[in-house]
Amino acid sequence: MKDVVALGELLIDFAPVSTDESGYPTLKAQPGGAPGNFLAALTKYGCSTALLGKVGEDAFGNLLVNTLDTLGISTKGIVKDPSVFTTLAFVTLDATGNREFSFARKPGADTCLRPEELDLSLLDDCKVFHFGTLSLTGEPARSATRAAVAYAKEHGKLISFDPNLRKPLWPNDEAAREQIEWGLHQSDIVKISDEEIEFLWGISPEEGAQKLLKEYGVRLVYATLGPKGCHVANANGCCEVPSPTGIHVIDTTGAGDIFGGSAMSQFLRLNKAPETLTVEELRAVTRFACCAASLSTQTHGGITSVVPEDQVRAIL
Ligand code: ATP
C-alpha cells in the first residue's frame, strides 16, 4: 500500500558548485527529476511512495535507483533499459541561485517509457497519482502517462499535477500549452507557479487559481510565487502564505517539487477531501510547504536537499 505513486523523469542534474581560475564551472552530478524530488519530500515527511519511470542500464541509472532505494522510495516500477541512456540535464545558476536547464542526449531514457512497461498494479492501493509534463513532451512516454492517468482515474485515485514547464524540451509554446491544458483538466490537486500561469493565460496567480477551480474542476490549487511564497485556494476560500525570511539561498533546484511533496504530505495527514479543507487548514499545509521548500534552497540539489521535519517545525 503506497500513499502516493508518481510517474515521470528521473535524471542526473549536473550543477555548478564552483569555478576554476579560468572561470569554467566545476559540475557536480546530482540525482534529480521533478517526480523524484516530489516523492523525496513526501517520504521524508512520513508517506510511503513509489515511482514509475525509466533509466538507462548504465552507471547513472544505477546511481538514481540506489538513491531512491536509500531514501525509501519504491523502485519496483522503474524500468532499466539497456538500449537508452539515462537522461542528463545541465544546470546553470545565476547570482540569486535561480537555475536554467539544458538537456543532453535527447531522447533520454525518461521519454522512452512505453505504456506496456508500466506496473499499474502499484496504483491499485495508492491514494494519489502524481504526474508532470516532462513525460508528455514526446512519445512513447506521453502515451504511458495518459494510460497511467486513465487507470488512476478509473480506480478512483486523487490526481495531482505539477506542470513543471521546461520550455527547451518543447517544439514550441503551443505544444506545451496543449499538454499542460490536458493535464490540468485531469487533475484534482494542482501545484502551478506564477510564471506558468502567466505563460498559459497572462493573468495573476490569484486569477489563475480561481480559473482552475471554476473552469477546470480542480479541487485544490497551490499557485507558488517563488521567494514570495504561495497563494492557495479551494472552494472554501483562499489565502497567501509568505516564505520565511532570512533564508540564505544557494540553489533553488527542486524547490517547487519539494513544495508540492511537502504540501501533499500535510494534506494527507488531514485525511479530508481537497475541497473540504478550511482556510486555516489550507494556511497550515501551505506554511509547512513554504518552509520546507525554502529550507531546501540552502543546499545544492533536489532529491537530497529535503530537510528533516523538526527543522521545518523549528521555523514555522
Ligand atoms: P522549480 O520549477 O524550480 O522547482 P517552481 O517554479 O515550481 O520551482 P517556485 O514558485 O519557484 O516553484 O518555488 C516554490 C516554493 O519554493 C516557493 O513557494 C517558496 O516557498 C520556495 N522558494 C522558491 N524560491 C525561493 C527563494 N529564492 N527563497 C526562498 N524560498 C523560495
CSV table of C-alpha atoms and ligand atoms in Angstrom, one decimal:
chain,number,residue,atom,x,y,z
A,1,MET,CA,0.0,0.0,0.0
A,2,LYS,CA,1.5,3.3,-1.1
A,3,ASP,CA,0.2,6.8,-0.2
A,4,VAL,CA,1.5,8.4,-3.5
A,5,VAL,CA,2.7,6.9,-6.8
A,6,ALA,CA,4.3,9.4,-9.3
A,7,LEU,CA,5.3,8.9,-12.9
A,8,GLY,CA,8.0,10.7,-14.7
A,9,GLU,CA,11.6,11.7,-15.3
A,10,LEU,CA,14.5,10.5,-13.3
A,11,LEU,CA,17.7,12.2,-14.3
A,12,ILE,CA,21.1,13.4,-13.4
A,13,ASP,CA,21.5,17.2,-12.9
A,14,PHE,CA,25.0,18.5,-13.5
A,15,ALA,CA,25.1,21.6,-11.3
A,16,PRO,CA,27.9,24.1,-10.9
A,17,VAL,CA,29.5,24.1,-7.5
A,18,SER,CA,32.5,26.3,-8.1
A,19,THR,CA,34.6,27.8,-10.9
A,20,ASP,CA,38.2,27.2,-11.7
A,21,GLU,CA,40.8,30.0,-12.1
A,22,SER,CA,39.8,30.3,-15.8
A,23,GLY,CA,36.1,30.9,-14.9
A,24,TYR,CA,35.0,27.4,-16.1
A,25,PRO,CA,32.4,25.7,-13.9
A,26,THR,CA,33.0,22.5,-11.9
A,27,LEU,CA,29.9,20.4,-12.2
A,28,LYS,CA,28.6,18.0,-9.6
A,29,ALA,CA,26.4,15.1,-10.6
A,30,GLN,CA,23.2,15.2,-8.6
A,31,PRO,CA,20.2,12.9,-8.7
A,32,GLY,CA,17.2,14.8,-10.0
A,33,GLY,CA,13.9,14.9,-11.8
A,34,ALA,CA,10.7,16.6,-10.5
A,35,PRO,CA,8.7,13.4,-9.5
A,36,GLY,CA,11.7,12.1,-7.6
A,37,ASN,CA,12.1,15.5,-5.7
A,38,PHE,CA,8.4,15.4,-5.0
A,39,LEU,CA,8.5,11.9,-3.6
A,40,ALA,CA,11.6,12.6,-1.7
A,41,ALA,CA,9.8,15.3,0.3
A,42,LEU,CA,6.7,13.1,0.8
A,43,THR,CA,8.9,10.2,2.0
A,44,LYS,CA,10.9,12.4,4.4
A,45,TYR,CA,7.6,13.6,5.9
A,46,GLY,CA,6.3,10.1,6.6
A,47,CYS,CA,4.5,8.9,3.4
A,48,SER,CA,5.0,5.7,1.5
A,49,THR,CA,5.8,6.3,-2.2
A,50,ALA,CA,6.7,4.7,-5.5
A,51,LEU,CA,8.0,5.9,-8.8
A,52,LEU,CA,7.1,4.7,-12.3
A,53,GLY,CA,9.8,5.6,-14.8
A,54,LYS,CA,12.7,4.5,-16.9
A,55,VAL,CA,16.5,4.9,-16.7
A,56,GLY,CA,19.3,3.5,-18.8
A,57,GLU,CA,21.2,0.4,-17.8
A,58,ASP,CA,24.3,2.5,-17.0
A,59,ALA,CA,26.2,3.9,-14.1
A,60,PHE,CA,23.9,6.9,-13.8
A,61,GLY,CA,20.8,4.8,-13.9
A,62,ASN,CA,22.1,2.6,-11.1
A,63,LEU,CA,23.0,5.7,-9.1
A,64,LEU,CA,19.5,7.0,-9.4
A,65,VAL,CA,17.8,3.7,-8.4
A,66,ASN,CA,20.2,3.3,-5.5
A,67,THR,CA,19.4,6.9,-4.3
A,68,LEU,CA,15.7,6.3,-4.4
A,69,ASP,CA,16.1,2.9,-2.6
A,70,THR,CA,18.2,4.6,0.1
A,71,LEU,CA,15.5,7.3,0.6
A,72,GLY,CA,12.8,4.7,0.9
A,73,ILE,CA,11.0,5.4,-2.4
A,74,SER,CA,9.9,2.1,-4.0
A,75,THR,CA,11.8,1.5,-7.3
A,76,LYS,CA,9.7,-1.6,-8.3
A,77,GLY,CA,8.2,0.4,-11.1
A,78,ILE,CA,11.4,1.7,-12.6
A,79,VAL,CA,12.4,0.1,-15.8
A,80,LYS,CA,16.1,-0.3,-16.7
A,81,ASP,CA,16.6,-0.2,-20.4
A,82,PRO,CA,20.0,-1.1,-22.0
A,83,SER,CA,19.0,0.5,-25.3
A,84,VAL,CA,18.8,4.1,-24.0
A,85,PHE,CA,20.9,6.5,-21.9
A,86,THR,CA,19.9,7.8,-18.5
A,87,THR,CA,18.8,11.4,-19.0
A,88,LEU,CA,21.3,14.1,-18.3
A,89,ALA,CA,20.5,17.8,-17.5
A,90,PHE,CA,23.0,20.6,-17.2
A,91,VAL,CA,22.1,23.4,-14.8
A,92,THR,CA,23.4,26.9,-14.7
A,93,LEU,CA,22.7,29.2,-11.7
A,94,ASP,CA,22.5,33.0,-11.7
A,95,ALA,CA,23.7,35.2,-8.9
A,96,THR,CA,20.5,34.7,-6.9
A,97,GLY,CA,20.5,30.9,-7.1
A,98,ASN,CA,17.9,30.7,-9.9
A,99,ARG,CA,18.5,27.9,-12.3
A,100,GLU,CA,18.3,27.2,-16.1
A,101,PHE,CA,18.4,23.8,-17.6
A,102,SER,CA,19.8,22.4,-20.8
A,103,PHE,CA,19.4,18.7,-21.7
A,104,ALA,CA,21.9,16.4,-23.3
A,105,ARG,CA,21.4,13.1,-25.2
A,106,LYS,CA,17.8,13.6,-26.5
A,107,PRO,CA,15.8,11.5,-26.2
A,108,GLY,CA,16.8,10.4,-22.7
A,109,ALA,CA,15.5,7.3,-21.1
A,110,ASP,CA,12.6,9.1,-19.3
A,111,THR,CA,10.8,9.9,-22.6
A,112,CYS,CA,11.3,6.3,-23.8
A,113,LEU,CA,8.9,4.7,-21.2
A,114,ARG,CA,6.3,2.6,-23.0
A,115,PRO,CA,2.7,2.0,-21.8
A,116,GLU,CA,3.2,-1.8,-21.8
A,117,GLU,CA,6.2,-1.3,-19.4
A,118,LEU,CA,4.1,0.3,-16.7
A,119,ASP,CA,3.5,-1.7,-13.5
A,120,LEU,CA,0.0,-0.3,-13.0
A,121,SER,CA,-0.7,-2.7,-10.1
A,122,LEU,CA,1.3,-0.2,-8.0
A,123,LEU,CA,-1.6,2.2,-8.4
A,124,ASP,CA,-4.2,-0.3,-7.1
A,125,ASP,CA,-3.7,0.5,-3.5
A,126,CYS,CA,-2.4,4.1,-3.6
A,127,LYS,CA,-4.3,7.2,-2.6
A,128,VAL,CA,-2.8,9.7,-5.0
A,129,PHE,CA,-1.3,9.5,-8.5
A,130,HIS,CA,1.0,12.4,-9.4
A,131,PHE,CA,2.5,13.4,-12.8
A,132,GLY,CA,4.1,16.4,-14.6
A,133,THR,CA,4.7,17.4,-18.2
A,134,LEU,CA,8.2,16.2,-19.0
A,135,SER,CA,6.7,12.8,-19.7
A,136,LEU,CA,4.2,14.5,-22.0
A,137,THR,CA,6.9,16.1,-24.2
A,138,GLY,CA,7.2,13.1,-26.6
A,139,GLU,CA,6.2,9.5,-27.4
A,140,PRO,CA,6.1,6.8,-26.1
A,141,ALA,CA,6.2,8.4,-22.6
A,142,ARG,CA,3.2,10.6,-23.4
A,143,SER,CA,1.0,7.5,-24.1
A,144,ALA,CA,2.4,5.9,-21.0
A,145,THR,CA,1.5,8.9,-18.9
A,146,ARG,CA,-2.0,9.1,-20.4
A,147,ALA,CA,-2.5,5.3,-19.7
A,148,ALA,CA,-1.5,5.7,-16.1
A,149,VAL,CA,-3.7,8.8,-15.6
A,150,ALA,CA,-6.7,6.9,-17.1
A,151,TYR,CA,-6.1,3.9,-14.9
A,152,ALA,CA,-5.7,6.0,-11.8
A,153,LYS,CA,-9.0,7.9,-12.6
A,154,GLU,CA,-10.9,4.6,-13.3
A,155,HIS,CA,-9.8,3.3,-9.9
A,156,GLY,CA,-10.9,6.5,-8.1
A,157,LYS,CA,-7.5,7.9,-7.1
A,158,LEU,CA,-6.8,11.6,-6.5
A,159,ILE,CA,-4.9,13.0,-9.4
A,160,SER,CA,-2.1,15.5,-8.6
A,161,PHE,CA,-0.3,17.5,-11.3
A,162,ASP,CA,2.6,20.0,-11.5
A,163,PRO,CA,3.1,21.4,-15.0
A,164,ASN,CA,6.8,22.0,-14.4
A,165,LEU,CA,7.3,23.8,-17.7
A,166,ARG,CA,10.7,23.4,-19.2
A,167,LYS,CA,10.5,25.4,-22.5
A,168,PRO,CA,13.6,23.9,-24.1
A,169,LEU,CA,12.0,20.5,-24.1
A,170,TRP,CA,9.0,21.5,-26.3
A,171,PRO,CA,9.0,22.1,-30.0
A,172,ASN,CA,7.0,25.3,-29.5
A,173,ASP,CA,4.9,27.1,-26.9
A,174,GLU,CA,1.6,25.9,-28.4
A,175,ALA,CA,2.6,22.2,-27.9
A,176,ALA,CA,3.5,22.9,-24.3
A,177,ARG,CA,0.2,24.8,-23.7
A,178,GLU,CA,-1.8,22.0,-25.2
A,179,GLN,CA,-0.3,19.3,-23.0
A,180,ILE,CA,-0.5,21.4,-19.8
A,181,GLU,CA,-4.1,22.2,-20.5
A,182,TRP,CA,-4.8,18.4,-20.9
A,183,GLY,CA,-3.0,17.7,-17.6
A,184,LEU,CA,-5.0,20.5,-15.8
A,185,HIS,CA,-8.3,19.0,-17.0
A,186,GLN,CA,-7.4,15.6,-15.5
A,187,SER,CA,-6.5,16.9,-12.0
A,188,ASP,CA,-7.9,17.2,-8.5
A,189,ILE,CA,-4.8,18.9,-7.0
A,190,VAL,CA,-2.6,21.3,-8.9
A,191,LYS,CA,0.7,22.9,-8.0
A,192,ILE,CA,1.5,25.6,-10.6
A,193,SER,CA,3.9,28.5,-10.5
A,194,ASP,CA,3.1,32.2,-11.1
A,195,GLU,CA,5.3,32.0,-14.2
A,196,GLU,CA,3.3,29.1,-15.6
A,197,ILE,CA,0.0,30.9,-15.0
A,198,GLU,CA,1.4,33.9,-16.8
A,199,PHE,CA,2.6,31.7,-19.7
A,200,LEU,CA,-0.7,29.9,-20.0
A,201,TRP,CA,-3.2,32.8,-19.7
A,202,GLY,CA,-1.3,36.1,-19.0
A,203,ILE,CA,-3.2,36.6,-15.7
A,204,SER,CA,-2.2,36.9,-12.0
A,205,PRO,CA,-1.7,33.8,-9.7
A,206,GLU,CA,-4.9,34.7,-7.8
A,207,GLU,CA,-6.9,34.8,-11.1
A,208,GLY,CA,-5.2,31.6,-12.3
A,209,ALA,CA,-6.2,29.8,-9.1
A,210,GLN,CA,-9.8,30.8,-9.5
A,211,LYS,CA,-9.8,29.9,-13.2
A,212,LEU,CA,-8.5,26.4,-12.3
A,213,LEU,CA,-11.2,25.9,-9.6
A,214,LYS,CA,-14.1,27.2,-11.7
A,215,GLU,CA,-13.3,26.2,-15.3
A,216,TYR,CA,-11.1,23.1,-14.9
A,217,GLY,CA,-12.8,21.4,-12.0
A,218,VAL,CA,-9.5,21.4,-9.9
A,219,ARG,CA,-10.3,20.9,-6.2
A,220,LEU,CA,-7.2,22.4,-4.6
A,221,VAL,CA,-4.7,24.8,-6.1
A,222,TYR,CA,-1.3,25.9,-5.0
A,223,ALA,CA,0.0,28.8,-7.1
A,224,THR,CA,3.6,29.3,-6.0
A,225,LEU,CA,5.2,32.7,-6.1
A,226,GLY,CA,9.0,31.9,-5.9
A,227,PRO,CA,10.6,33.7,-3.0
A,228,LYS,CA,7.3,35.4,-2.1
A,229,GLY,CA,5.6,32.1,-1.1
A,230,CYS,CA,2.3,30.7,-2.3
A,231,HIS,CA,-1.3,31.6,-3.0
A,232,VAL,CA,-3.5,28.6,-2.1
A,233,ALA,CA,-7.2,28.2,-2.9
A,234,ASN,CA,-10.1,25.7,-2.8
A,235,ALA,CA,-13.9,26.0,-2.7
A,236,ASN,CA,-13.8,27.2,0.9
A,237,GLY,CA,-11.6,30.2,0.2
A,238,CYS,CA,-8.0,31.3,-0.4
A,239,CYS,CA,-5.1,32.9,1.3
A,240,GLU,CA,-1.5,33.9,0.6
A,241,VAL,CA,1.3,32.5,2.7
A,242,PRO,CA,4.7,34.2,2.6
A,243,SER,CA,8.0,32.3,2.5
A,244,PRO,CA,10.1,32.5,5.7
A,245,THR,CA,12.6,35.3,5.9
A,246,GLY,CA,16.4,35.1,6.5
A,247,ILE,CA,16.9,32.2,4.1
A,248,HIS,CA,20.4,32.1,2.5
A,249,VAL,CA,19.5,30.8,-1.0
A,250,ILE,CA,22.2,28.7,-2.7
A,251,ASP,CA,20.3,26.7,-5.2
A,252,THR,CA,16.5,26.7,-6.0
A,253,THR,CA,16.6,23.4,-8.0
A,254,GLY,CA,13.7,21.3,-7.0
A,255,ALA,CA,12.2,23.9,-4.6
A,256,GLY,CA,8.8,23.7,-6.4
A,257,ASP,CA,8.7,19.9,-6.3
A,258,ILE,CA,9.7,19.9,-2.7
A,259,PHE,CA,7.0,22.4,-2.0
A,260,GLY,CA,4.5,20.1,-3.8
A,261,GLY,CA,5.6,16.9,-2.0
A,262,SER,CA,5.7,18.7,1.4
A,263,ALA,CA,2.2,20.2,0.9
A,264,MET,CA,0.9,16.7,-0.2
A,265,SER,CA,2.3,15.1,3.0
A,266,GLN,CA,0.5,17.6,5.2
A,267,PHE,CA,-2.7,17.3,3.2
A,268,LEU,CA,-2.7,13.5,3.5
A,269,ARG,CA,-2.4,13.8,7.3
A,270,LEU,CA,-5.7,15.7,7.4
A,271,ASN,CA,-7.4,12.7,5.7
A,272,LYS,CA,-10.0,15.0,4.1
A,273,ALA,CA,-11.2,15.7,0.5
A,274,PRO,CA,-9.3,18.5,-1.1
A,275,GLU,CA,-12.3,20.9,-1.5
A,276,THR,CA,-13.2,20.5,2.2
A,277,LEU,CA,-10.1,21.9,3.8
A,278,THR,CA,-10.9,25.1,5.8
A,279,VAL,CA,-8.9,28.2,5.0
A,280,GLU,CA,-7.0,27.7,8.3
A,281,GLU,CA,-6.1,24.2,7.2
A,282,LEU,CA,-5.0,25.5,3.7
A,283,ARG,CA,-2.8,28.0,5.5
A,284,ALA,CA,-1.2,25.4,7.8
A,285,VAL,CA,-0.5,23.0,4.9
A,286,THR,CA,1.0,25.8,2.8
A,287,ARG,CA,3.1,27.3,5.6
A,288,PHE,CA,4.7,23.9,6.2
A,289,ALA,CA,5.4,23.5,2.4
A,290,CYS,CA,6.8,27.1,2.0
A,291,CYS,CA,9.2,26.5,5.0
A,292,ALA,CA,10.3,23.1,3.7
A,293,ALA,CA,10.8,24.4,0.2
A,294,SER,CA,12.7,27.5,1.3
A,295,LEU,CA,15.0,25.5,3.6
A,296,SER,CA,15.8,23.1,0.7
A,297,THR,CA,17.3,26.1,-1.2
A,298,GLN,CA,20.1,26.4,1.3
A,299,THR,CA,21.9,23.4,-0.1
A,300,HIS,CA,22.7,22.2,-3.6
A,301,GLY,CA,20.4,19.6,-5.3
A,302,GLY,CA,16.8,18.5,-5.3
A,303,ILE,CA,16.2,14.9,-4.1
A,304,THR,CA,18.9,15.2,-1.4
A,305,SER,CA,18.1,18.7,-0.2
A,306,VAL,CA,14.9,17.9,1.7
A,307,VAL,CA,15.4,18.8,5.4
A,308,PRO,CA,14.1,16.8,8.4
A,309,GLU,CA,10.6,17.7,9.7
A,310,ASP,CA,12.0,19.1,13.0
A,311,GLN,CA,14.0,21.7,11.1
A,312,VAL,CA,10.8,22.8,9.3
A,313,ARG,CA,8.8,22.9,12.5
A,314,ALA,CA,11.5,25.0,14.2
A,315,ILE,CA,10.9,27.9,11.7
A,316,LEU,CA,7.1,27.5,11.4
B,1,ATP,P1,11.0,24.8,-9.6
B,1,ATP,O1,10.5,24.7,-11.0
B,1,ATP,O2,12.3,25.5,-9.5
B,1,ATP,O3,11.0,23.5,-8.9
B,1,ATP,P2,8.6,26.4,-9.2
B,1,ATP,O4,8.7,27.5,-10.2
B,1,ATP,O5,7.7,25.3,-9.4
B,1,ATP,O6,10.1,25.8,-8.8
B,1,ATP,P3,8.6,28.4,-7.1
B,1,ATP,O7,7.4,29.2,-7.1
B,1,ATP,O8,9.9,29.0,-7.7
B,1,ATP,O9,8.3,27.0,-7.8
B,1,ATP,O10,9.0,27.9,-5.6
B,1,ATP,C1,8.3,27.0,-4.8
B,1,ATP,C2,8.4,27.4,-3.4
B,1,ATP,O11,9.8,27.3,-3.0
B,1,ATP,C3,8.0,28.8,-3.0
B,1,ATP,O12,6.6,28.8,-2.7
B,1,ATP,C4,8.9,29.1,-1.9
B,1,ATP,O13,8.3,28.6,-0.7
B,1,ATP,C5,10.2,28.4,-2.1
B,1,ATP,N1,11.2,29.2,-2.8
B,1,ATP,C6,11.5,29.3,-4.1
B,1,ATP,N2,12.4,30.2,-4.4
B,1,ATP,C7,12.8,30.7,-3.2
B,1,ATP,C8,13.7,31.7,-2.8
B,1,ATP,N3,14.5,32.3,-3.6
B,1,ATP,N4,13.8,32.0,-1.4
B,1,ATP,C9,13.0,31.4,-0.5
B,1,ATP,N5,12.1,30.4,-0.9
B,1,ATP,C10,12.0,30.1,-2.2
